[in-house]
Tab-separated table of C-alpha atoms and ligand atoms in Angstrom:
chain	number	residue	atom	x	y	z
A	899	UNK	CA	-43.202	-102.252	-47.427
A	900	UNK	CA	-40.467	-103.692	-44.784
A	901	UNK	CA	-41.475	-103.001	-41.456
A	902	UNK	CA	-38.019	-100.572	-40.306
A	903	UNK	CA	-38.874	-100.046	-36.987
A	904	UNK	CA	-39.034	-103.726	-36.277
A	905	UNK	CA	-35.418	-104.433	-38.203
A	906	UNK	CA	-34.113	-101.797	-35.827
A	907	UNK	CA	-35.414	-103.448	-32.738
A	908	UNK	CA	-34.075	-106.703	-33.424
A	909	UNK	CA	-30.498	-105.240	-33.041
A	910	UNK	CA	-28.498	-104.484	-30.254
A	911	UNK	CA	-27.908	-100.598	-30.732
A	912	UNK	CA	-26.166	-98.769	-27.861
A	913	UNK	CA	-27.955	-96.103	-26.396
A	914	UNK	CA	-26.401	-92.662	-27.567
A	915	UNK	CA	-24.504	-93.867	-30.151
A	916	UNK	CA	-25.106	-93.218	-34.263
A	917	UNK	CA	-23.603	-95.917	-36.129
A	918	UNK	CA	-22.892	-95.011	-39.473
A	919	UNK	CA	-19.962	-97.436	-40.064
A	920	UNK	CA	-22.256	-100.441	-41.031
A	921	UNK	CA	-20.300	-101.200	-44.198
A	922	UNK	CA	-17.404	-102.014	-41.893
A	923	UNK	CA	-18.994	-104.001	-39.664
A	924	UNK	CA	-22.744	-104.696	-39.379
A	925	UNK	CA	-23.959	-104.356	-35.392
A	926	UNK	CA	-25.018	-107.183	-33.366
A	927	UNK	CA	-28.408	-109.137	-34.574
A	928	UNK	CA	-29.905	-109.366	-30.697
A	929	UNK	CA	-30.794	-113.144	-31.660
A	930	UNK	CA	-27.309	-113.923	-32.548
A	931	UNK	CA	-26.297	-114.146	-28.966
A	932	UNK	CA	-28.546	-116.755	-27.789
A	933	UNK	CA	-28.501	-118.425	-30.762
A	934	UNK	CA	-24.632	-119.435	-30.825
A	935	UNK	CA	-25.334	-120.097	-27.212
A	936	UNK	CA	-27.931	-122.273	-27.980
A	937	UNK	CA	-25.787	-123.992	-30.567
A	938	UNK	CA	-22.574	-124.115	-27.665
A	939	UNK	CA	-24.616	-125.865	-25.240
A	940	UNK	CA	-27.212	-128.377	-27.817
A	941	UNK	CA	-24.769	-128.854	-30.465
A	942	UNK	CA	-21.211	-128.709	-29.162
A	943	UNK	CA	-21.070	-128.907	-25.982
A	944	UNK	CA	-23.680	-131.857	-25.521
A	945	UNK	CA	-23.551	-133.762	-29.376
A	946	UNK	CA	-20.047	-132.823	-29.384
A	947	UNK	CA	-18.500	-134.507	-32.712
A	948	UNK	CA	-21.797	-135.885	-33.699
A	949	UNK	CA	-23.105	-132.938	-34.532
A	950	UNK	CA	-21.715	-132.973	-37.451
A	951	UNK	CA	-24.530	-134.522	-38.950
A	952	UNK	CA	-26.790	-134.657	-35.807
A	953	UNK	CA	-27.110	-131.105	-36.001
A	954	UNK	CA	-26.183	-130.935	-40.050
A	955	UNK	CA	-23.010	-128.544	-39.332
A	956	UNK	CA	-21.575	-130.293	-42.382
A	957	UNK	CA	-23.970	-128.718	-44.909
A	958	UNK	CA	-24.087	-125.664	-43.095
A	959	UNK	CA	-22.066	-123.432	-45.345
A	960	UNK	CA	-24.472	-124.336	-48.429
A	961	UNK	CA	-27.740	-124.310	-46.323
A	962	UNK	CA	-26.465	-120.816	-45.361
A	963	UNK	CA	-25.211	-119.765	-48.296
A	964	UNK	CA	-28.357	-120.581	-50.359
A	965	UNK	CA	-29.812	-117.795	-47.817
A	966	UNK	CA	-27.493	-115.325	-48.866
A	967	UNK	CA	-27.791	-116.452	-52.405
A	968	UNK	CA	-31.312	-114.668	-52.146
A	969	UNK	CA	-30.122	-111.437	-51.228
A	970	UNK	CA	-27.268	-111.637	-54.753
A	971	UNK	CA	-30.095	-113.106	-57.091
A	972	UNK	CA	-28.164	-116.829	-57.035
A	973	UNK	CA	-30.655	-119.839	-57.857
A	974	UNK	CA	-30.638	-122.669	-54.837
A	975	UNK	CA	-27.115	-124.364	-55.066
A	976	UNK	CA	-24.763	-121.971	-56.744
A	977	UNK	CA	-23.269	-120.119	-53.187
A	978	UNK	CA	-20.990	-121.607	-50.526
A	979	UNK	CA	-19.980	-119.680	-47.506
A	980	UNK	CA	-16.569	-120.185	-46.149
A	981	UNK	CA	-12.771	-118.634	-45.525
A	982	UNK	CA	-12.241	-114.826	-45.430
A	983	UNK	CA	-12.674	-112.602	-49.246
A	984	UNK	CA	-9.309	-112.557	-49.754
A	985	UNK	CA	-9.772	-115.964	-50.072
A	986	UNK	CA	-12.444	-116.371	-51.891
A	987	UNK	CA	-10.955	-113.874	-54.415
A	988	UNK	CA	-8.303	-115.736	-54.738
A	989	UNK	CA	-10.071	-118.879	-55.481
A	990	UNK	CA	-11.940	-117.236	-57.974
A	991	UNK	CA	-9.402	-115.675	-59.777
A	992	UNK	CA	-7.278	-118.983	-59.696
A	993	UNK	CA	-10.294	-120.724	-61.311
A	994	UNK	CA	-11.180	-118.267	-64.122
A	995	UNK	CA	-7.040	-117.931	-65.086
A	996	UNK	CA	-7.282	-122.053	-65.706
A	997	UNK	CA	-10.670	-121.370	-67.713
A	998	UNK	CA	-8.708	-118.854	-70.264
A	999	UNK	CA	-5.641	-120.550	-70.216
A	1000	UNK	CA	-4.667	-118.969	-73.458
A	1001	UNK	CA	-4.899	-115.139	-72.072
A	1002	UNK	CA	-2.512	-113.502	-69.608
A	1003	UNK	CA	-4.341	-110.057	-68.791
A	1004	UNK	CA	-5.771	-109.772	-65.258
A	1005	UNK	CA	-8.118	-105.999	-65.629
A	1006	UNK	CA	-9.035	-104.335	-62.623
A	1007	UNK	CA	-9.573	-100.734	-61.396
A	1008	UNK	CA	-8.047	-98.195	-59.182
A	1009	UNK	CA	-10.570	-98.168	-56.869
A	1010	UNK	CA	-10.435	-101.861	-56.249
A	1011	UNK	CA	-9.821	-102.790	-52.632
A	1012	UNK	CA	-6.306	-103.595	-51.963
A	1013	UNK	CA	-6.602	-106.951	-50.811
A	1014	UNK	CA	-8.273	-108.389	-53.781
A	1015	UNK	CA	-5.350	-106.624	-55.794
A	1016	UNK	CA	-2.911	-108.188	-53.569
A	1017	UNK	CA	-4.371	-111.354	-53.831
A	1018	UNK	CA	-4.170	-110.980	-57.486
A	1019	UNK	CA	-0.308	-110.271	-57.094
A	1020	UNK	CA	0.381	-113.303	-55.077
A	1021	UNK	CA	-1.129	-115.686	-57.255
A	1022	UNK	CA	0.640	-114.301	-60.705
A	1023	UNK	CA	4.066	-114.796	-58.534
A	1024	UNK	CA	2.986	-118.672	-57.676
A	1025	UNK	CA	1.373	-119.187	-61.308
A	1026	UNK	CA	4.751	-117.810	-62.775
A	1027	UNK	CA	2.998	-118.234	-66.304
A	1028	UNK	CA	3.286	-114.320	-67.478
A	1029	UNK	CA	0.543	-113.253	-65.986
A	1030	UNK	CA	0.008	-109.424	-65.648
A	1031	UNK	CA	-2.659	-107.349	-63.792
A	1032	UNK	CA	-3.478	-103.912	-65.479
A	1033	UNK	CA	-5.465	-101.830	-63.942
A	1034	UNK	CA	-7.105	-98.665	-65.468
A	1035	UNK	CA	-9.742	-95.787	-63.824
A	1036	UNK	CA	-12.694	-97.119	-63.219
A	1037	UNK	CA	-14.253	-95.151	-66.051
A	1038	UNK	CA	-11.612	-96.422	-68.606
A	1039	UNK	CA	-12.606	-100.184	-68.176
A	1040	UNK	CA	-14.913	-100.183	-71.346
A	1041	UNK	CA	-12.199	-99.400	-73.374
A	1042	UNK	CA	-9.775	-101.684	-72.087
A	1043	UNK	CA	-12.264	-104.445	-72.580
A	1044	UNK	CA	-10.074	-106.638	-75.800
A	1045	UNK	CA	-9.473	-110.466	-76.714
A	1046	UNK	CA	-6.198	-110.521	-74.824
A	1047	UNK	CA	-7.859	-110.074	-71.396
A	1048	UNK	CA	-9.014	-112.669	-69.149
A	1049	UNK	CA	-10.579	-112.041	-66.568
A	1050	UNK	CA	-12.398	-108.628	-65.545
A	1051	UNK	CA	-12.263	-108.554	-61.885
A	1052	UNK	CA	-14.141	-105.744	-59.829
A	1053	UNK	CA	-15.309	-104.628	-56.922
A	1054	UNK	CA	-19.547	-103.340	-57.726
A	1055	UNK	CA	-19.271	-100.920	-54.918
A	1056	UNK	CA	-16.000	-98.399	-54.452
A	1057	UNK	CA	-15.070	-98.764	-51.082
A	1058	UNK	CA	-14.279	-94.982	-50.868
A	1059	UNK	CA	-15.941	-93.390	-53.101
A	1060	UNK	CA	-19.297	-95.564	-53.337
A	1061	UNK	CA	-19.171	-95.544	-56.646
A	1062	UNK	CA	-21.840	-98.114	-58.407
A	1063	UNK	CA	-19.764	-99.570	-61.398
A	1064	UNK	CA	-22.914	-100.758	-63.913
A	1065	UNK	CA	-22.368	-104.819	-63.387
A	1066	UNK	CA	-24.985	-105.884	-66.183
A	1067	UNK	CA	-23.151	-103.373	-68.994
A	1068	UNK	CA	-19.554	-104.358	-67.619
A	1069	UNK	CA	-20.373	-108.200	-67.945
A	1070	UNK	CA	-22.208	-108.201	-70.968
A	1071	UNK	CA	-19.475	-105.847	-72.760
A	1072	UNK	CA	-16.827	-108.316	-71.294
A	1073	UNK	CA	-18.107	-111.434	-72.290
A	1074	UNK	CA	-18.741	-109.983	-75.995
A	1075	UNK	CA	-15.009	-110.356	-76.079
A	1076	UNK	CA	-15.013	-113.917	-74.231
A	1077	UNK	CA	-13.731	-112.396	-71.086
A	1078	UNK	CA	-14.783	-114.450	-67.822
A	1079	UNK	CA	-15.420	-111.776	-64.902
A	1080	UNK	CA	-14.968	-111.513	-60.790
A	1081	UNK	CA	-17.398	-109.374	-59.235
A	1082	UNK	CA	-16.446	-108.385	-55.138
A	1083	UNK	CA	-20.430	-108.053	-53.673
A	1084	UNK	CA	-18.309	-106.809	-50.348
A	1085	UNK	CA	-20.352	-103.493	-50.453
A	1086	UNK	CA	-23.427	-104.985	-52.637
A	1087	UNK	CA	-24.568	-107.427	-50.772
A	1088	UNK	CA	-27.440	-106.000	-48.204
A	1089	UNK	CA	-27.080	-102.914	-49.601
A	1090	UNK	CA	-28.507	-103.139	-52.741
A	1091	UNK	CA	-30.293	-105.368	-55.229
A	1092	UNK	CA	-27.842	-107.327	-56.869
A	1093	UNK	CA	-28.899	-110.240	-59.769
A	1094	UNK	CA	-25.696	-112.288	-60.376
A	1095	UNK	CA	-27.857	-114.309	-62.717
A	1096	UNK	CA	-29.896	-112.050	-63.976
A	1097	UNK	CA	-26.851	-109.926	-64.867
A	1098	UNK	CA	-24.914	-113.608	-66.112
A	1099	UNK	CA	-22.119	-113.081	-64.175
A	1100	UNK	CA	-19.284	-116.149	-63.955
A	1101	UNK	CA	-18.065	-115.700	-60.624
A	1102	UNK	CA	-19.365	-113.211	-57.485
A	1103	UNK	CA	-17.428	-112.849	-53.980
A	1104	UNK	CA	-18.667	-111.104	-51.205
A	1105	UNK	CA	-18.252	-110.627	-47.163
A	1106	UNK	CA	-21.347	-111.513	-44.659
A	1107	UNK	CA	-19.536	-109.295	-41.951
A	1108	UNK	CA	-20.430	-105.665	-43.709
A	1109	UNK	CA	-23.724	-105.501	-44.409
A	1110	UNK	CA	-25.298	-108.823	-43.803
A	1111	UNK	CA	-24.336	-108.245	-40.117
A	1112	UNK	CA	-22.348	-111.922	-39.341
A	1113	UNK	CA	-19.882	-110.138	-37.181
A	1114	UNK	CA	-16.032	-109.884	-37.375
A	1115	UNK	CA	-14.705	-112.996	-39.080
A	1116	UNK	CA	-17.889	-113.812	-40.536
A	1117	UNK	CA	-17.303	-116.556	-42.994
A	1118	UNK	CA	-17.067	-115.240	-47.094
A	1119	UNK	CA	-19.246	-116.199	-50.037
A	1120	UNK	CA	-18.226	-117.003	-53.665
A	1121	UNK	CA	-20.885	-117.673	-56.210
A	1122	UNK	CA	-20.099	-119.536	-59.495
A	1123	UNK	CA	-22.633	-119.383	-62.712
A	1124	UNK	CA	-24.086	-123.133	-62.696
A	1125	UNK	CA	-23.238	-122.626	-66.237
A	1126	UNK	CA	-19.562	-123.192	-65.309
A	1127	UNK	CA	-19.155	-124.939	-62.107
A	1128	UNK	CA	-18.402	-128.246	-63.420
A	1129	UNK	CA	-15.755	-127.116	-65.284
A	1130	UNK	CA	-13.985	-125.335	-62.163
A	1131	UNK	CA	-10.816	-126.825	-60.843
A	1132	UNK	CA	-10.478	-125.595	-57.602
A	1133	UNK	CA	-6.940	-124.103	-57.204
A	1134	UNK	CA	-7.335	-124.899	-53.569
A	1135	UNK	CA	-8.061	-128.403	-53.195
A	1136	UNK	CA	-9.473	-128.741	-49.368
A	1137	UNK	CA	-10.493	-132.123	-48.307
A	1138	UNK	CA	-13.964	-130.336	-47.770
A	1139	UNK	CA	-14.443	-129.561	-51.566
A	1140	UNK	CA	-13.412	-133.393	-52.316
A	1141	UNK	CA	-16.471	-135.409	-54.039
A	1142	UNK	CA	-16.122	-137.638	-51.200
A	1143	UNK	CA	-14.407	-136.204	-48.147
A	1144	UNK	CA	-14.990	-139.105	-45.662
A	1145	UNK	CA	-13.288	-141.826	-48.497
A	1146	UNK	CA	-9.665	-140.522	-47.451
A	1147	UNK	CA	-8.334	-141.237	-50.828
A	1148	UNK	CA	-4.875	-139.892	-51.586
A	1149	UNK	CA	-6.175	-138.408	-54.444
A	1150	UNK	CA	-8.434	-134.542	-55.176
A	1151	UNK	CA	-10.794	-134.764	-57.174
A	1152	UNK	CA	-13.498	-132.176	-57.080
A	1153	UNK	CA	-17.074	-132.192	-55.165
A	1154	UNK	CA	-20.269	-131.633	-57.881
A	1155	UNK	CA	-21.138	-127.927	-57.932
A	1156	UNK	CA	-20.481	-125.447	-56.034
A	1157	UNK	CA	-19.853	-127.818	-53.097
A	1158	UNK	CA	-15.979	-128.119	-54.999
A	1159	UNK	CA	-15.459	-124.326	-53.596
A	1160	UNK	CA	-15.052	-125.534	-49.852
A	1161	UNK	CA	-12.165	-125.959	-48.702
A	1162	UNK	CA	-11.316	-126.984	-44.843
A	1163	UNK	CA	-13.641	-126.714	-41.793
A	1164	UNK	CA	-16.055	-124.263	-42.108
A	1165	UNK	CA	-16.552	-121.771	-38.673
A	1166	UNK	CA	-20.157	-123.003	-37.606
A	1167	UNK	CA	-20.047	-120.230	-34.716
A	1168	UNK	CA	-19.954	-117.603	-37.515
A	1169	UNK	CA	-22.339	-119.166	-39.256
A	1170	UNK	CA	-24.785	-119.726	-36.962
A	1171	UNK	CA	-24.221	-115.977	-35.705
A	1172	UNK	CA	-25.020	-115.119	-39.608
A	1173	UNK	CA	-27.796	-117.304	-39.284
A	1174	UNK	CA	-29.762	-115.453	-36.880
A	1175	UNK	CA	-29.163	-112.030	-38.922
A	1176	UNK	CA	-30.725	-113.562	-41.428
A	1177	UNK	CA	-33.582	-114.213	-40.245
A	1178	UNK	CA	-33.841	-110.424	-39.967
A	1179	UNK	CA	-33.339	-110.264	-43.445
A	1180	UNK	CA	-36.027	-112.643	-44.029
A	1181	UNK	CA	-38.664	-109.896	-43.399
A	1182	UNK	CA	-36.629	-107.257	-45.648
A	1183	UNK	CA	-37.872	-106.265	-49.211
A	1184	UNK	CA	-34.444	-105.268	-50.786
A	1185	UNK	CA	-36.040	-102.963	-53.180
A	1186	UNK	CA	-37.357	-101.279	-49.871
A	1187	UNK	CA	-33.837	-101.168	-48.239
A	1188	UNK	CA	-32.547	-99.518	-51.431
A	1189	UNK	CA	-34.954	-96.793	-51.980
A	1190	UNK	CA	-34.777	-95.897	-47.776
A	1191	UNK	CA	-30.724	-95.549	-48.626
A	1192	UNK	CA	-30.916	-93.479	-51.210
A	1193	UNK	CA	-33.818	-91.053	-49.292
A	1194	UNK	CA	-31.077	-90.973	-46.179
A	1195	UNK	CA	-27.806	-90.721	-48.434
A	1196	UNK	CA	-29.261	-87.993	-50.148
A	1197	UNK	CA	-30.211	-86.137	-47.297
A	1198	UNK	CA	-26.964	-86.415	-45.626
A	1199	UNK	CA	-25.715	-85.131	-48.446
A	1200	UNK	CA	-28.168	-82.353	-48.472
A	1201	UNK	CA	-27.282	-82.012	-44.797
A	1202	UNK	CA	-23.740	-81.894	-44.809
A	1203	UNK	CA	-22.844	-79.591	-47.957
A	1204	UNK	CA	-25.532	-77.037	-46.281
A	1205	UNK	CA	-23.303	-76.729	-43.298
A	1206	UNK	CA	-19.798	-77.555	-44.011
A	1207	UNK	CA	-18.164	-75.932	-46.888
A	1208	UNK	CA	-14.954	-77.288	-45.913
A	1209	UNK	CA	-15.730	-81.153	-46.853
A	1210	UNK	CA	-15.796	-81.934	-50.270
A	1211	UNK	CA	-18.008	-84.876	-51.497
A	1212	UNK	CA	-16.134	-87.706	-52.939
A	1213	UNK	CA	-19.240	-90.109	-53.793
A	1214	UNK	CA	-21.666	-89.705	-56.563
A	1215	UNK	CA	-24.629	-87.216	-56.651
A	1216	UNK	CA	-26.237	-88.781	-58.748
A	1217	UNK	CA	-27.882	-91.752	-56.537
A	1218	UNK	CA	-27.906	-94.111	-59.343
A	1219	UNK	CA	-24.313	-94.335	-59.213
A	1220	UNK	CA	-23.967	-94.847	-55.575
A	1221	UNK	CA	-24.066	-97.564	-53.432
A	1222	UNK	CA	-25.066	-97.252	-49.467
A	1223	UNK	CA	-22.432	-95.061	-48.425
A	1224	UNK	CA	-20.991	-91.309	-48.660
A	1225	UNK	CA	-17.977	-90.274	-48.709
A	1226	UNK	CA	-16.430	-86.565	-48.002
A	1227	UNK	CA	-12.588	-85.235	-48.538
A	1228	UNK	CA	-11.112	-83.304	-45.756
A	1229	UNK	CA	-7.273	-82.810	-45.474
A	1230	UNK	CA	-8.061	-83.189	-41.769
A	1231	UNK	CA	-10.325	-86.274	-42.371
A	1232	UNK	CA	-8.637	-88.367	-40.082
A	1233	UNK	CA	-8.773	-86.248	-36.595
A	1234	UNK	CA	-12.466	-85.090	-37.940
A	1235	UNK	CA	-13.385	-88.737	-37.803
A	1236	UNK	CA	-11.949	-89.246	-34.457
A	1237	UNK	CA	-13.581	-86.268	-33.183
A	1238	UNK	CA	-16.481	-87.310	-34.853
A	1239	UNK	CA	-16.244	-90.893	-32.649
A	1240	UNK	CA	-15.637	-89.013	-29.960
A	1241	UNK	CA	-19.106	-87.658	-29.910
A	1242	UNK	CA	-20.986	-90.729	-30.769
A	1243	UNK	CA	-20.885	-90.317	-34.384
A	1244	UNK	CA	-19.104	-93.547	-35.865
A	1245	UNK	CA	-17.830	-93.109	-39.613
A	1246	UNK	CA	-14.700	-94.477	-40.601
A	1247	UNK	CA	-11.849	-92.838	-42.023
A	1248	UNK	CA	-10.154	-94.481	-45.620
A	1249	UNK	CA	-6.429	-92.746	-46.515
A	1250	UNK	CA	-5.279	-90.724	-47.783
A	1251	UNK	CA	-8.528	-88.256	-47.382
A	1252	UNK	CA	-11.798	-89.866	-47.089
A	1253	UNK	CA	-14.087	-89.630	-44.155
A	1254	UNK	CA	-16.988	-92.485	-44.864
A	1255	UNK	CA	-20.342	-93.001	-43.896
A	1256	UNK	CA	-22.546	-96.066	-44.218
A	1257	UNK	CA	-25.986	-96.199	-44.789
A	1258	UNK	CA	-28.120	-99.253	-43.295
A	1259	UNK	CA	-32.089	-98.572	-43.122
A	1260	UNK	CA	-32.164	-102.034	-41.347
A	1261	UNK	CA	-31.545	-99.999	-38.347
A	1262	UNK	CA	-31.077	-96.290	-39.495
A	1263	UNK	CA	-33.723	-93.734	-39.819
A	1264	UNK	CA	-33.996	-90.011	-40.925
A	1265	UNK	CA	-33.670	-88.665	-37.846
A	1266	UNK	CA	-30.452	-90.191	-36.768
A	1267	UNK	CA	-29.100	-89.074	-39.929
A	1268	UNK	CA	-30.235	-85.418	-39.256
A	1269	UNK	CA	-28.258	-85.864	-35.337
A	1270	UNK	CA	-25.279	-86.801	-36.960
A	1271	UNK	CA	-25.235	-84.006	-39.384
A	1272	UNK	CA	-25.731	-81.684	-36.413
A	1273	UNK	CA	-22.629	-83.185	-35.174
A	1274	UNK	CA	-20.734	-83.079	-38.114
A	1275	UNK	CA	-21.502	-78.973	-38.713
A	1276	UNK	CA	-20.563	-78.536	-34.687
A	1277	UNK	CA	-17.052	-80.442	-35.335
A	1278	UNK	CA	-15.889	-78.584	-38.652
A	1279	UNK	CA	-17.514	-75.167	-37.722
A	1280	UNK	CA	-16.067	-75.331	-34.179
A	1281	UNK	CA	-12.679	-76.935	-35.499
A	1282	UNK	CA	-12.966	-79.448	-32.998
A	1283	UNK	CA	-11.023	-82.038	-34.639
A	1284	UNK	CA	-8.014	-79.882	-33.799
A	1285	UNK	CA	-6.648	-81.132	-31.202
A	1286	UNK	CA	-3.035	-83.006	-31.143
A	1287	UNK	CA	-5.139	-86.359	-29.554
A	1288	UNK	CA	-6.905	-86.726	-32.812
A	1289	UNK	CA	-4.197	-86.269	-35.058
A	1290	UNK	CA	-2.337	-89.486	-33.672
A	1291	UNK	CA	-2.763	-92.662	-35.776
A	1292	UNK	CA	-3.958	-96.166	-34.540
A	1293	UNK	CA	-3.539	-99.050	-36.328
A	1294	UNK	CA	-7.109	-99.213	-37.463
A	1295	UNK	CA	-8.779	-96.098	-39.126
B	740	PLP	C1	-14.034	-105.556	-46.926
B	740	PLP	C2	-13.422	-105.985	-48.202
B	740	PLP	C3	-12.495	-107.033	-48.247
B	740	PLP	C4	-12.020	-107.694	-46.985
B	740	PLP	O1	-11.480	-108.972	-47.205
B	740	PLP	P1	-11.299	-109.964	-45.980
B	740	PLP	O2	-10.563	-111.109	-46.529
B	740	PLP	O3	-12.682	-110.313	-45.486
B	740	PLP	O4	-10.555	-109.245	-44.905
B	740	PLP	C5	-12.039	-107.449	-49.485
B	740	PLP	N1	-12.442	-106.852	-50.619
B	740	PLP	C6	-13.310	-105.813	-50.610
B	740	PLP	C7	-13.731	-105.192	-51.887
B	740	PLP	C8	-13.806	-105.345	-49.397
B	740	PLP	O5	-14.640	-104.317	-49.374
């Protein structure tokens, strides 16, 4: 069994404070600080441009993504960190469109996160080759599944609801009818076993900031199925991805593997930041991490519908269909979650309704969840989001 109580102490938790917003933004690995200070002073500040290969920053963002690659179930070689999700996604999607050439159906759902739909948009306008994205409810994707699709692109994990869409079923069904598909890990991975080759999957995306705990701006990953990385062409050509970077030839042509998914300069300062929250994850069981959610989630649930009539849960009961976070609707959801902050309770609060909470046994236990119900009944009983300070928006909820 993972030793908890030892994950916990390895992070940098402020005193009074119950962070349940960990699928936003992981907390601070306390490693992570001398480590990238380390790295300043060794690797920058005294091998300056050497360090490029002195201290091997150049194959950092494979050497780091094979690390992650074990927490998604990806065999040595077949991750890359780099860029931000968006555009990752976007790389992805850009690939798979050039694999089908024949098809013109983009499928998603409406509880995809808006970015990787946006993404989506953008790249139909540039393609200009009749592409269309159709999306469907999440429960209707089965039956949208045909021959005239291309690519099935998802997000595993709702990002309000929590919903668990059923990745193996999903990818076999879509690849019965030759569909290639996109899976977005951004609430997957650290928060639950995922097995992108187990499952087959052709291409997986995912954030390191959320629950692998790189910190804001933490470089993305994109995974492609070894089956089908030589046949990629990158859609963004970076000098990075070329098979010979340091040749300066006028001319793209792609990197073996994976490697071809770079792009420009990777941030080593992220990376080595992700580096040291890794190592955490080095002593974590997965399995472990999932069955400790699940025991808090459910009694936060169990917690919170006891005591507050007024929310309404908006994520799964039925844990198998949930990923590490719940989810209650509240008209007022947005000054209950700033009341909620006020006391040292941090959620997050998703429009138009949805007051969120994350659920990280890394450095969460039962007992923090049982405070922060406490806190929860004495804000809705006591109406104590009602007051005109927590009804006025800021720019990030
Ligand atoms: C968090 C999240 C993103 C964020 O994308 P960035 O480019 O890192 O800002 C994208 N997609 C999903 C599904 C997410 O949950």
């Amino acid at each position: 069994m993972t030793d908890f109580a030892k994950t916990k102490s390895l992070f940098h938790l402020p005193a009074g404070l119950l962070y349940l917003d960990g699928n936003s933004l992981g907390p601070l690995p306390r490693a992570a600080a001398d480590r990238v200070g380390a790295m300043m002073q060794q690797e920058w500040g005294d091998l300056l441009v050497t360090a490029w290969t002195r201290a091997d920053w150049i194959n950092q963002p494979s050497r780091v993504g094979n690390r992650v690659g074990k927490l998604i179930g990806a065999p040595a070689g077949s991750v890359v960190m780099g860029d931000t999700l968006s555009i990752k996604l976007y790389q992805a999607l850009a690939s798979a469109l050039e694999m089908s050439a024949e098809r013109k159906i983009i499928l998603s759902d409406s509880g995809n996160f808006p970015t990787d739909l946006y993404m989506a948009q953008g790249l139909i306008k540039s393609l200009d080759r009749g592409y269309e994205l159709q999306l469907c409810e999440p429960e209707e994707i089965e039956n949208r599944l045909s021959a005239e699709v291309a690519v099935l692109m998802l997000t595993e994990v709702d990002y309000r609801s929590g919903r668990l869409h059923d990745m193996r079923s999903l990818t076999e069904k879509a690849h019965e009818d030759g569909i290639l598909t996109i899976w977005d890990l951004a609430h997957s991975a650290g928060a639950l076993p995922v097995r992108v080759a187990d499952c087959d999957v052709d291409f997986a995306v995912g954030c390191s900031y959320k629950y692998l705990n790189s910190g804001p701006g933490g470089p993305a990953f994109i995974y492609v199925a070894p089956r089908l990385v030589e046949q990629v062409q990158p859609a963004l050509c970076g000098w990075l991805g070329h098979q010979a970077p340091f040749d300066f030839g006028l001319d793209y042509r792609p990197a073996a593997g994976i490697e071809r998914m770079r792009i420009g300069t990777p941030p080593i300062l992220q990376l080595t930041a992700l580096e040291a929250s890794l190592d955490i994850w080095d002593m974590v069981d997965i399995e472990d991490v999932r069955a400790v959610s699940i025991e808090l989630s459910s009694l936060f649930i169990e917690l919170v519908e006891a005591s507050c009539p007024e929310l309404e849960l908006a994520s799964p009961r039925d844990e198998r269909r949930r990923g590490s976070q719940v989810s209650f609707r509240f008209e007022h959801g947005y000054a209950a979650m700033r009341a909620l902050i006020n006391r040292g309770l941090i959620g997050d609060f998703r429009a138009p309704d949805i007051m969120r909470f994350g659920f990280t046994p890394l450095y969460l236990e039962a007992g923090e969840v049982r405070k922060a119900a406490l806190i929860i009944e004495d804000v809705m009983s006591n109406r104590l989001w009602d007051r005109p300070r927590y009804h006025e928006h800021s720019p990030v909820t």
